[in-house]
Each structure stands twice: as C-alpha cells, then as structure tokens.
XYZ file of C-alpha atoms in Angstrom:
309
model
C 127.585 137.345 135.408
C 126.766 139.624 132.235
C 123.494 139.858 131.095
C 121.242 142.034 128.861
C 117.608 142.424 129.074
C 116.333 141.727 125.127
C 113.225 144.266 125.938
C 114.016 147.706 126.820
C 111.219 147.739 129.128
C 109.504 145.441 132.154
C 106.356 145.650 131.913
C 104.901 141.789 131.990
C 106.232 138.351 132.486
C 104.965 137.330 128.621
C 107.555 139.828 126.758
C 109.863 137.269 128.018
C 111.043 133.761 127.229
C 111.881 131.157 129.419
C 115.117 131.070 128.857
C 115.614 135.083 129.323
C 113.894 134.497 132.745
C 115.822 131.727 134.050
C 118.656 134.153 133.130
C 117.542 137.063 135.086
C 117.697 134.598 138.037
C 121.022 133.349 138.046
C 121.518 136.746 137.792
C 119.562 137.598 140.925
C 121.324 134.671 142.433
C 124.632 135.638 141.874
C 123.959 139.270 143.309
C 122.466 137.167 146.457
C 125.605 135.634 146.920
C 128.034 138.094 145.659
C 126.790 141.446 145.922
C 130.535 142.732 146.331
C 131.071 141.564 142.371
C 128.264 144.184 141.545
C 128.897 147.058 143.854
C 129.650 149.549 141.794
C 127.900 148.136 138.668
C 125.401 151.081 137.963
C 127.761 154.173 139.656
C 126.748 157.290 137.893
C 123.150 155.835 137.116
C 120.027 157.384 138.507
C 116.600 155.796 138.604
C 113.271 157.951 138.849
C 110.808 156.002 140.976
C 106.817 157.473 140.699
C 104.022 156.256 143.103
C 100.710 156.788 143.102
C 100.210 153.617 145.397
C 101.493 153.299 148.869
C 104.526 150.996 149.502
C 106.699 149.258 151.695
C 108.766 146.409 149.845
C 108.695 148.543 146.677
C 110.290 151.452 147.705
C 112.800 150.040 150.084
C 113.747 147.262 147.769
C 114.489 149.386 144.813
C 115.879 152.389 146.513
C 118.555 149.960 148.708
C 119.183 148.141 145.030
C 120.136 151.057 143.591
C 122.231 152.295 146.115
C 124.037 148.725 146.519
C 124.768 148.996 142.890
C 126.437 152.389 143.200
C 123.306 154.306 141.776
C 121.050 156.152 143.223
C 117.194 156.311 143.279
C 114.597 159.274 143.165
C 111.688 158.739 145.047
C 108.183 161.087 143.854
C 104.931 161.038 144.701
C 101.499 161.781 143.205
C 102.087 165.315 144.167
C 105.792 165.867 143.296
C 105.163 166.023 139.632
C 103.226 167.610 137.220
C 101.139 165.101 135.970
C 99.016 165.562 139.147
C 98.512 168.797 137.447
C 97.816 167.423 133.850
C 100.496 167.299 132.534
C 100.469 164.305 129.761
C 102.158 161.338 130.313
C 103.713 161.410 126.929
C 105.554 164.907 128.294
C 106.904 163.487 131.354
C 108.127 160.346 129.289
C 109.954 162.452 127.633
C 111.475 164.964 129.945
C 112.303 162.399 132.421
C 114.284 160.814 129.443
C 116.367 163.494 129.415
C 117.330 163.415 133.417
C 117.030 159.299 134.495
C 118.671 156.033 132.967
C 115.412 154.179 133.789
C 112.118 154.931 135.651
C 109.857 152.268 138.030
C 106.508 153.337 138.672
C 103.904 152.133 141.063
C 100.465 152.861 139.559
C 96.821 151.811 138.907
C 96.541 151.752 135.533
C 98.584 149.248 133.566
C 98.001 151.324 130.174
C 99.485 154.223 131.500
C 102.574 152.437 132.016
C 102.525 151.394 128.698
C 102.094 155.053 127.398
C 104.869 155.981 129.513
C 107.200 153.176 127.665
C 105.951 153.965 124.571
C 107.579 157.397 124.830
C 110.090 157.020 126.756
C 113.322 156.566 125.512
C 114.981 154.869 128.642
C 113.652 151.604 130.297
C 110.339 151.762 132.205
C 110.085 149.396 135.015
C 106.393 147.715 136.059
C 106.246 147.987 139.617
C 103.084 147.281 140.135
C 99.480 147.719 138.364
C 96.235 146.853 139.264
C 96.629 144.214 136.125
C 100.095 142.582 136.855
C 102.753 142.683 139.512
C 105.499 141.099 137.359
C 108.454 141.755 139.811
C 106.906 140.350 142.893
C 105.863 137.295 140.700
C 109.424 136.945 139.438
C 110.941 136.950 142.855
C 108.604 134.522 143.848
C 109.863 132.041 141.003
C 113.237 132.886 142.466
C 112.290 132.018 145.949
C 110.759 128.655 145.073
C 113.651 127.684 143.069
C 115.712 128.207 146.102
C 113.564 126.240 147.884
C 113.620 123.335 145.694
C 116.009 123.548 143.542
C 113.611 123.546 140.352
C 110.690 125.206 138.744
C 109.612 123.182 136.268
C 107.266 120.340 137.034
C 106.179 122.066 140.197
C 102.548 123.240 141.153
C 101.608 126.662 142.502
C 97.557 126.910 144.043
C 96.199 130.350 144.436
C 93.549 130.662 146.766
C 91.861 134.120 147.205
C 90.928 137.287 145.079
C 91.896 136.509 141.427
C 94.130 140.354 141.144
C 97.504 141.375 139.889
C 99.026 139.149 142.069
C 97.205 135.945 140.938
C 97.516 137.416 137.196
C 101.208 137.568 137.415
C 101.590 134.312 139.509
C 99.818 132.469 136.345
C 102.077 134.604 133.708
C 104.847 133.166 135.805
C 104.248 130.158 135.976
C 103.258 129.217 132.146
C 107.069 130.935 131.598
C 108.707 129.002 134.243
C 107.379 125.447 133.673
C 104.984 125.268 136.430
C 101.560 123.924 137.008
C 98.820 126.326 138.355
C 95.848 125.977 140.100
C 93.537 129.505 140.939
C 90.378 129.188 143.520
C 88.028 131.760 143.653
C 84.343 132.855 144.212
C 82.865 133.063 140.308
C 82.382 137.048 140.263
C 86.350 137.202 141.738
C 88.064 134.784 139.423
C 90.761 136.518 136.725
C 89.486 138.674 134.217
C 88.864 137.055 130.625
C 91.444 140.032 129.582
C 94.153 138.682 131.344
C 93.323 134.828 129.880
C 93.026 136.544 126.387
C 97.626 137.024 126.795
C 97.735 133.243 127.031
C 95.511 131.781 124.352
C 98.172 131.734 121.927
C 101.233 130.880 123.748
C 102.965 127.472 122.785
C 104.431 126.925 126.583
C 100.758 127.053 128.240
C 99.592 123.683 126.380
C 102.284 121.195 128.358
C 101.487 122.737 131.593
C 97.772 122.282 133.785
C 96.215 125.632 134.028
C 92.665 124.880 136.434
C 90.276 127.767 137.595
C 88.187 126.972 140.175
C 85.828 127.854 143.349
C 86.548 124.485 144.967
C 89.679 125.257 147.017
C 90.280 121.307 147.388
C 90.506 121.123 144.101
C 92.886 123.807 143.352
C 95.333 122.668 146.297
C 95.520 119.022 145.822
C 99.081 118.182 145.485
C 100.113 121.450 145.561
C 103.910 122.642 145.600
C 102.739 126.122 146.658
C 100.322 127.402 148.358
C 99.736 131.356 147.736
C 97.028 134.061 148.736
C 96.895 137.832 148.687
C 95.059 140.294 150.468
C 91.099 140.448 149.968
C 90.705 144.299 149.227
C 93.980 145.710 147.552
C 94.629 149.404 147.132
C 91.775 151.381 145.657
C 89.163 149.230 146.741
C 88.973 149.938 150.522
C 85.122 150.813 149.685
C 84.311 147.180 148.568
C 85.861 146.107 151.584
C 83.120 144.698 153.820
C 81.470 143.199 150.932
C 85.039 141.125 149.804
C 85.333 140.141 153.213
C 82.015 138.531 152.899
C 82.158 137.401 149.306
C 85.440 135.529 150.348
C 85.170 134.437 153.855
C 85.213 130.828 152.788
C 88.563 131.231 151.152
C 91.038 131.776 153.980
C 94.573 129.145 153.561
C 94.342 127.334 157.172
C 95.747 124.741 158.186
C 92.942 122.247 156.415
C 93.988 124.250 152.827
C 97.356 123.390 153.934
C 96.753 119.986 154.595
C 95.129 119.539 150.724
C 98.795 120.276 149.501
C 101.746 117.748 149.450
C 103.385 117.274 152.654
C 106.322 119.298 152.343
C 104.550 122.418 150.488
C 104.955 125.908 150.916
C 103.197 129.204 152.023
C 103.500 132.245 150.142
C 101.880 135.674 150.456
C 103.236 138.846 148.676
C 102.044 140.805 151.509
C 101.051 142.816 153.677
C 99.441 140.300 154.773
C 95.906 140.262 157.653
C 95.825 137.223 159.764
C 92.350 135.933 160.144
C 90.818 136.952 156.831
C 92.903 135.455 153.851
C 95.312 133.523 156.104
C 95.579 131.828 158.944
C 98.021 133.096 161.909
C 99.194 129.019 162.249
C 99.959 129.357 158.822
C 101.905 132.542 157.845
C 103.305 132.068 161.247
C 104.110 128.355 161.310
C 106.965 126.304 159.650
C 105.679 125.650 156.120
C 105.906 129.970 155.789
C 108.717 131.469 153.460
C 107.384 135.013 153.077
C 109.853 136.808 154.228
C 112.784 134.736 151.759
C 109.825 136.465 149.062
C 110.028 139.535 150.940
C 114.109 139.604 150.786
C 114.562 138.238 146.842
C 112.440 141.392 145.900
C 115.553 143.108 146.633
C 117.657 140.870 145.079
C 115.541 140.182 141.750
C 115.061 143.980 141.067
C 118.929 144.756 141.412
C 119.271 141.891 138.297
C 116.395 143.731 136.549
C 118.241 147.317 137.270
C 121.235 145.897 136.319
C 119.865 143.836 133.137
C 118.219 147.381 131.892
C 120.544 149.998 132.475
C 123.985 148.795 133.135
C-alpha cells in the first residue's frame, strides 16, 4: 500500500478525517501481515525520539518500527539536550530540522508539542501528552477492528480517571464511528477543554457520547470495556487521594457483566491489578491487551511511514 499523511504532523485524532484514518489502518494492517513489502521503506531515514516521561511500549515500539523499516531511531532524554538547559523549543525545532526526517516526543505539555510543530520543518509525532495519547488510541481502533471486523456502530465504555487516555479514546471514537460511554467521579471526569474540540464537529451528532459517574450506565451494552491507571505520570503525589476518590471504579467481573456478552477488555497499560482492574479480568478470556500492546508497533510504523517515506 501507498499512502500519504495530508497533515505534516500527528498531533491529535481531530486533524484527521475518517476516511484518512481508516487509511492509516489498512496501512497498519498490511505492515502486520507483510512487513517484508516494507522493509526497507524508510532506509536512510532517521527519527529523533525526546522523553521527558518514562516508557516502555513507546520506546520499544517506535525504535523496533524504525529499524524494521530500514531507519533508524535516536533515543534522548530530559538531560541529553539542551532544552533541559533553556534552550527554547523554537531553537531545537529548528536545529533538529536540520539533522532528523521526523521527531516523536513523549512529554507533559501538549502545547509544547505544538510549539515544536509549529517550527519545525519536518513531521512532529504526538507520543504522548498529559492532554491526548493519539497513537495508543489509534492502535486501539486497530485492535478492535481486528477483533470484529468493524468500527462503526460499536460501543466503547471508559471506566476510570477521565486523562489522555480517555480524551483520545473519545477523539477516536467520534472519527471512527463508534459510540462512547465515560464513567467517572464528578471532580475526575474530562476537562471542558477537551469537550470544547468536539462541539463543532459534524461526525459527533450521529454517534451517543454519555458522561457519567454511574458505571452501569456507562457499560450497558458495551462493545468495549476500557480503564487506565488511577495516578499517571506526574501525579504520584495525588496518589493516595485517587486511590480513594476512585476506589468504587475498578472493571471486575460485575462491570464486565454490564457489557454485552461477548465484549472486550482493554487497558493501555501498565496496568495495577486490584485498583483499576480486576486480576479475573485483565487476566481472564475477555482480555486483548497485549493484541493493543503489539498494534502499537504496527500502527506507528504506518504513521512513520505515512510521514516521512
């Protein structure tokens, strides 16, 4: 397959249309399938990869991408470059222009990604922000696709902390043609900010789009059932109070049993049994985290190769 990203950038699910989506995962289903067809696709190509957040699936999946498309991938951290020294991010956009054919970044801040884009004259990938996490949300469409052989018409519940994760996951789903449900204590729900991207968007008004705190509720006849951690990165000091706040909201078996009978678990993680999930659950039959765990691999080759090829 040949395909070419319309943005330069990938920074959030909404700069895309449906259609350019569903794209990207045939795409990331043919390199599934076929990865010989698109060994060599990026030789010659490198790709800068900044963290100032910790990773596992992140790193390896986009390092290993790289190199499976003939590339290769530069890994820094907060203390390998200058901007842990002040140096503006409008510099480095700039000067890493002049080395990379793209750049992924793992941060906190999603306007600093932004900045970097805005400056940059190669493509800026969104690995993660505390706003959005749009390539773990994308493989995630990808993985329940594969699972049952559609998107559209389908309906996600996400029980838990309403973060990136559950940001993305409803970003995702108004794209993809799916139905989404979000449970969550009133001061965790999603932030007004990240409802304010959706207001105006045509696809949101055919689909259901419920935020709750009654978990019933949100995972009656569910498709999908998803949670995230309680206390992401950078907020280990709210910790005991989130595992208070949201003790009621762990996905056990009774969540489970809310859903339709042949639904599915999801988690993005790293995951901690016995606080947002249930070890019967993530552990049991009804679990596909680690086909999510494997398509981020796959997915972020397509995006590599839909960027910089």
């Amino acid at each position: 397959m040949d395909i070419s990203l319309p943005q330069k950038d990938f920074l959030v699910l909404t700069d895309f249309t449906r259609e350019q989506l569903t794209a990207l995962l045939d795409l990331a289903d043919d390199m599934k399938h076929q990865p010989e067809a698109y060994r060599n696709a990026l030789a010659g190509k490198s790709l800068g990869m900044i963290f100032h957040k910790q990773s596992t699936r992140t790193r390896i999946s986009f390092e290993v991408g790289m190199f499976q498309l003939g590339g290769q991938a530069l890994f820094f951290s907060p203390g390998d470059m200058q901007l842990s020294r002040g140096e503006s991010i409008s510099d480095t956009a700039k000067v890493l222009s002049r080395y990379l054919d793209a750049v992924m970044i793992r941060t906190f801040a999603y306007d600093d990604i932004v900045e970097l884009a805005k400056h940059a004259t190669i493509p800026i990938i969104n690995g993660l922000t505390d706003f959005n996490h749009p390539c773990q949300a994308l493989a995630d469409m990808m993985t329940i696709r594969a699972h049952f052989g559609k998107l559209e018409g389908l309906k996600l519940a996400y029980i838990g902390d309403g973060n990136n994760m559950a940001v993305s996951l409803l970003f995702a789903c108004i794209r993809m043609g799916m139905h989404i449900s979000i449970a969550s204590p009133p001061n965790y729900t999603i932030t007004p900010k990240a409802m304010e991207w959706i207001l105006d968007d045509a696809e949101r008004d055919e689909l259901d789009i419920c935020l709750t705190d009654n978990i019933e509720e949100a995972a009656k006849n569910a498709d999908v059932v998803y949670t995230d951690v309680w206390a992401s990165m950078g907020q280990e000091e709210e910790r005991t109070k989130r595992l208070h706040d949201l003790a009621d909201y762990t996905v056990d078996d009774m969540v489970m049993s809310f859903a339709n009978p042949n639904a599915v678990f999801m988690h993005c993680l790293p995951a901690h049994r016995g606080e947002e999930v249930g070890a019967s659950v993530i552990d049991g039959p009804a679990s596909i985290v680690f086909d999510q765990a494997e398509n981020r691999l796959h997915l972020q080759k397509a995006i590599l190769y839909g960027l910089v090829k």
